Amino acid sequence: MTVTPLVRVQTADFDAGAEAARLTAGRRDVGALVTFTGLCRDEAGTLAALELEHYPGMAEAELTRIASQAADRWPLTGLTVIHRHGRIEPGANIVLVIAASVHRRAAFEAADFLMDFLKTRAPFWKKEHLAEGDSGTWVEAKAGDDTDAARWT
């Protein structure tokens, strides 16, 4: 039985513990819960904030498509993907992926797969606002992200 992933794109912060508890509440079949939280780095003190823009509707649809692929590929008991947009300061949450399964391997692989494809296919654009007052520069995609995603095909 394939689970229906919970996918949210929001400006508000999220509570990883509360989201994990929601996936396991009343469940006795969950043997593994893998949680990944992506945080905004300060880039050695040079970054004041990261601004994430997205295409509303398209971002949610693409995240749902990627999450559904993971749910179809691995025997999961639950799956959550939350991605923030807007201005995010160093140390703050950006993305949350939680994969629940009866066994650890499926949960680990599903979470890893999701992050690789969120980095390469999710329609978000990042702009760095530097601590020295720079108005911001757009962040280019990294070739290594495509390499990571290619291992799943």
mmCIF file of C-alpha atoms in Angstrom:
data_model
loop_
_atom_site.group_PDB
_atom_site.id
_atom_site.type_symbol
_atom_site.label_atom_id
_atom_site.label_comp_id
_atom_site.label_asym_id
_atom_site.label_seq_id
_atom_site.Cartn_x
_atom_site.Cartn_y
_atom_site.Cartn_z
ATOM 1 C CA MET A 1 0.000 0.000 0.000
ATOM 2 C CA THR A 2 1.449 3.353 -1.051
ATOM 3 C CA VAL A 3 1.218 6.220 1.414
ATOM 4 C CA THR A 4 0.053 9.691 0.460
ATOM 5 C CA PRO A 5 2.886 12.115 1.218
ATOM 6 C CA LEU A 6 2.218 15.309 3.131
ATOM 7 C CA VAL A 7 3.804 18.194 1.203
ATOM 8 C CA ARG A 8 3.828 21.840 2.271
ATOM 9 C CA VAL A 9 5.543 24.948 0.909
ATOM 10 C CA GLN A 10 5.367 27.763 3.439
ATOM 11 C CA THR A 11 7.036 30.871 4.814
ATOM 12 C CA ALA A 12 6.513 29.844 8.435
ATOM 13 C CA ASP A 13 9.046 27.795 10.356
ATOM 14 C CA PHE A 14 8.281 24.151 11.148
ATOM 15 C CA ASP A 15 8.719 21.939 14.188
ATOM 16 C CA ALA A 16 10.558 18.768 13.136
ATOM 17 C CA GLY A 17 9.678 17.003 16.398
ATOM 18 C CA ALA A 18 5.967 17.737 16.032
ATOM 19 C CA GLU A 19 6.011 16.565 12.409
ATOM 20 C CA ALA A 20 7.788 13.330 13.389
ATOM 21 C CA ALA A 21 5.273 12.755 16.187
ATOM 22 C CA ARG A 22 2.410 13.246 13.705
ATOM 23 C CA LEU A 23 3.843 10.492 11.469
ATOM 24 C CA THR A 24 4.163 8.006 14.318
ATOM 25 C CA ALA A 25 1.107 8.854 16.458
ATOM 26 C CA GLY A 26 -0.886 5.713 17.170
ATOM 27 C CA ARG A 27 1.291 3.664 14.807
ATOM 28 C CA ARG A 28 2.881 0.424 15.937
ATOM 29 C CA ASP A 29 4.185 -0.539 12.500
ATOM 30 C CA VAL A 30 6.852 2.181 12.274
ATOM 31 C CA GLY A 31 10.275 0.660 12.903
ATOM 32 C CA ALA A 32 12.324 3.500 11.432
ATOM 33 C CA LEU A 33 11.965 7.233 11.182
ATOM 34 C CA VAL A 34 14.594 9.129 9.199
ATOM 35 C CA THR A 35 14.484 12.881 9.545
ATOM 36 C CA PHE A 36 16.532 15.362 7.535
ATOM 37 C CA THR A 37 16.427 19.050 8.344
ATOM 38 C CA GLY A 38 18.265 21.425 6.016
ATOM 39 C CA LEU A 39 19.431 24.642 7.662
ATOM 40 C CA CYS A 40 20.615 27.958 6.300
ATOM 41 C CA ARG A 41 24.409 28.245 6.636
ATOM 42 C CA ASP A 42 26.124 31.546 7.363
ATOM 43 C CA GLU A 43 28.869 30.834 4.776
ATOM 44 C CA ALA A 44 31.724 31.614 7.197
ATOM 45 C CA GLY A 45 29.979 34.747 8.459
ATOM 46 C CA THR A 46 29.445 36.342 5.039
ATOM 47 C CA LEU A 47 25.709 35.588 4.691
ATOM 48 C CA ALA A 48 23.034 37.775 6.275
ATOM 49 C CA ALA A 49 20.125 35.804 4.804
ATOM 50 C CA LEU A 50 19.068 33.481 2.031
ATOM 51 C CA GLU A 51 15.990 34.431 0.041
ATOM 52 C CA LEU A 52 14.091 31.554 -1.546
ATOM 53 C CA GLU A 53 11.598 32.259 -4.293
ATOM 54 C CA HIS A 54 9.288 29.722 -5.850
ATOM 55 C CA TYR A 55 6.590 29.432 -8.452
ATOM 56 C CA PRO A 56 3.387 28.939 -6.378
ATOM 57 C CA GLY A 57 1.442 25.883 -7.423
ATOM 58 C CA MET A 58 4.283 24.527 -9.527
ATOM 59 C CA ALA A 59 6.580 24.073 -6.510
ATOM 60 C CA GLU A 60 3.930 22.159 -4.553
ATOM 61 C CA ALA A 61 3.094 20.006 -7.571
ATOM 62 C CA GLU A 62 6.738 19.122 -8.226
ATOM 63 C CA LEU A 63 7.459 18.348 -4.572
ATOM 64 C CA THR A 64 4.359 16.143 -4.499
ATOM 65 C CA ARG A 65 5.473 14.362 -7.668
ATOM 66 C CA ILE A 66 8.951 13.685 -6.246
ATOM 67 C CA ALA A 67 7.527 12.542 -2.894
ATOM 68 C CA SER A 68 5.048 10.257 -4.652
ATOM 69 C CA GLN A 69 7.910 8.661 -6.583
ATOM 70 C CA ALA A 70 9.652 7.901 -3.286
ATOM 71 C CA ALA A 71 6.443 6.503 -1.808
ATOM 72 C CA ASP A 72 5.995 4.260 -4.858
ATOM 73 C CA ARG A 73 9.616 3.109 -4.804
ATOM 74 C CA TRP A 74 10.008 2.229 -1.092
ATOM 75 C CA PRO A 75 7.627 0.573 1.406
ATOM 76 C CA LEU A 76 6.951 3.625 3.554
ATOM 77 C CA THR A 77 4.397 4.051 6.312
ATOM 78 C CA GLY A 78 4.539 7.844 6.138
ATOM 79 C CA LEU A 79 6.293 10.685 4.336
ATOM 80 C CA THR A 80 6.501 14.422 4.981
ATOM 81 C CA VAL A 81 8.189 17.127 2.897
ATOM 82 C CA ILE A 82 8.134 20.756 4.033
ATOM 83 C CA HIS A 83 10.059 23.463 2.165
ATOM 84 C CA ARG A 84 10.164 27.083 3.233
ATOM 85 C CA HIS A 85 10.360 30.154 1.023
ATOM 86 C CA GLY A 86 10.990 33.808 1.725
ATOM 87 C CA ARG A 87 13.841 35.365 3.673
ATOM 88 C CA ILE A 88 15.663 32.828 5.868
ATOM 89 C CA GLU A 89 18.473 33.781 8.218
ATOM 90 C CA PRO A 90 21.498 31.629 9.040
ATOM 91 C CA GLY A 91 20.675 28.856 11.496
ATOM 92 C CA ALA A 92 17.008 28.735 10.499
ATOM 93 C CA ASN A 93 15.220 25.745 8.979
ATOM 94 C CA ILE A 94 14.813 25.540 5.205
ATOM 95 C CA VAL A 95 13.627 22.025 4.398
ATOM 96 C CA LEU A 96 12.311 18.997 6.277
ATOM 97 C CA VAL A 97 12.047 15.451 4.961
ATOM 98 C CA ILE A 98 10.737 12.682 7.191
ATOM 99 C CA ALA A 99 10.433 9.117 5.929
ATOM 100 C CA ALA A 100 8.804 6.442 8.088
ATOM 101 C CA SER A 101 8.975 2.739 7.352
ATOM 102 C CA VAL A 102 8.853 -0.658 8.974
ATOM 103 C CA HIS A 103 12.588 -1.041 8.297
ATOM 104 C CA ARG A 104 15.472 1.466 8.336
ATOM 105 C CA ARG A 105 16.884 0.928 4.836
ATOM 106 C CA ALA A 106 13.674 2.067 3.093
ATOM 107 C CA ALA A 107 13.426 5.163 5.302
ATOM 108 C CA PHE A 108 17.094 6.115 4.770
ATOM 109 C CA GLU A 109 16.962 5.608 1.010
ATOM 110 C CA ALA A 110 13.663 7.425 0.542
ATOM 111 C CA ALA A 111 14.913 10.463 2.493
ATOM 112 C CA ASP A 112 18.197 10.479 0.566
ATOM 113 C CA PHE A 113 16.377 10.164 -2.790
ATOM 114 C CA LEU A 114 14.041 13.005 -1.859
ATOM 115 C CA MET A 115 16.828 15.397 -0.940
ATOM 116 C CA ASP A 116 18.775 14.611 -4.117
ATOM 117 C CA PHE A 117 15.747 15.381 -6.274
ATOM 118 C CA LEU A 118 14.598 18.390 -4.249
ATOM 119 C CA LYS A 119 18.040 19.908 -4.882
ATOM 120 C CA THR A 120 17.845 19.319 -8.646
ATOM 121 C CA ARG A 121 14.163 19.454 -9.618
ATOM 122 C CA ALA A 122 12.228 21.546 -7.139
ATOM 123 C CA PRO A 123 11.484 24.981 -8.664
ATOM 124 C CA PHE A 124 13.095 27.203 -6.031
ATOM 125 C CA TRP A 125 15.535 30.026 -6.697
ATOM 126 C CA LYS A 126 18.030 31.147 -4.062
ATOM 127 C CA LYS A 127 19.451 34.608 -3.600
ATOM 128 C CA GLU A 128 22.229 35.287 -1.103
ATOM 129 C CA HIS A 129 22.107 38.543 0.858
ATOM 130 C CA LEU A 130 25.582 39.226 2.174
ATOM 131 C CA ALA A 131 26.373 40.553 5.650
ATOM 132 C CA GLU A 132 28.336 43.453 4.138
ATOM 133 C CA GLY A 133 25.109 44.849 2.703
ATOM 134 C CA ASP A 134 25.223 43.490 -0.856
ATOM 135 C CA SER A 135 21.743 43.515 -2.392
ATOM 136 C CA GLY A 136 22.129 39.844 -3.230
ATOM 137 C CA THR A 137 23.312 37.429 -5.860
ATOM 138 C CA TRP A 138 21.496 34.445 -7.293
ATOM 139 C CA VAL A 139 22.968 31.055 -6.396
ATOM 140 C CA GLU A 140 23.895 28.769 -9.285
ATOM 141 C CA ALA A 141 23.084 25.057 -9.212
ATOM 142 C CA LYS A 142 25.983 22.783 -8.288
ATOM 143 C CA ALA A 143 27.120 20.076 -10.714
ATOM 144 C CA GLY A 144 27.538 17.697 -7.778
ATOM 145 C CA ASP A 145 23.787 17.861 -7.112
ATOM 146 C CA ASP A 146 23.072 16.421 -10.583
ATOM 147 C CA THR A 147 25.661 13.695 -9.990
ATOM 148 C CA ASP A 148 23.959 12.770 -6.704
ATOM 149 C CA ALA A 149 20.528 12.585 -8.343
ATOM 150 C CA ALA A 150 21.829 10.514 -11.284
ATOM 151 C CA ARG A 151 22.629 7.570 -9.012
ATOM 152 C CA TRP A 152 18.902 6.884 -8.567
ATOM 153 C CA THR A 153 18.197 6.296 -12.266
#
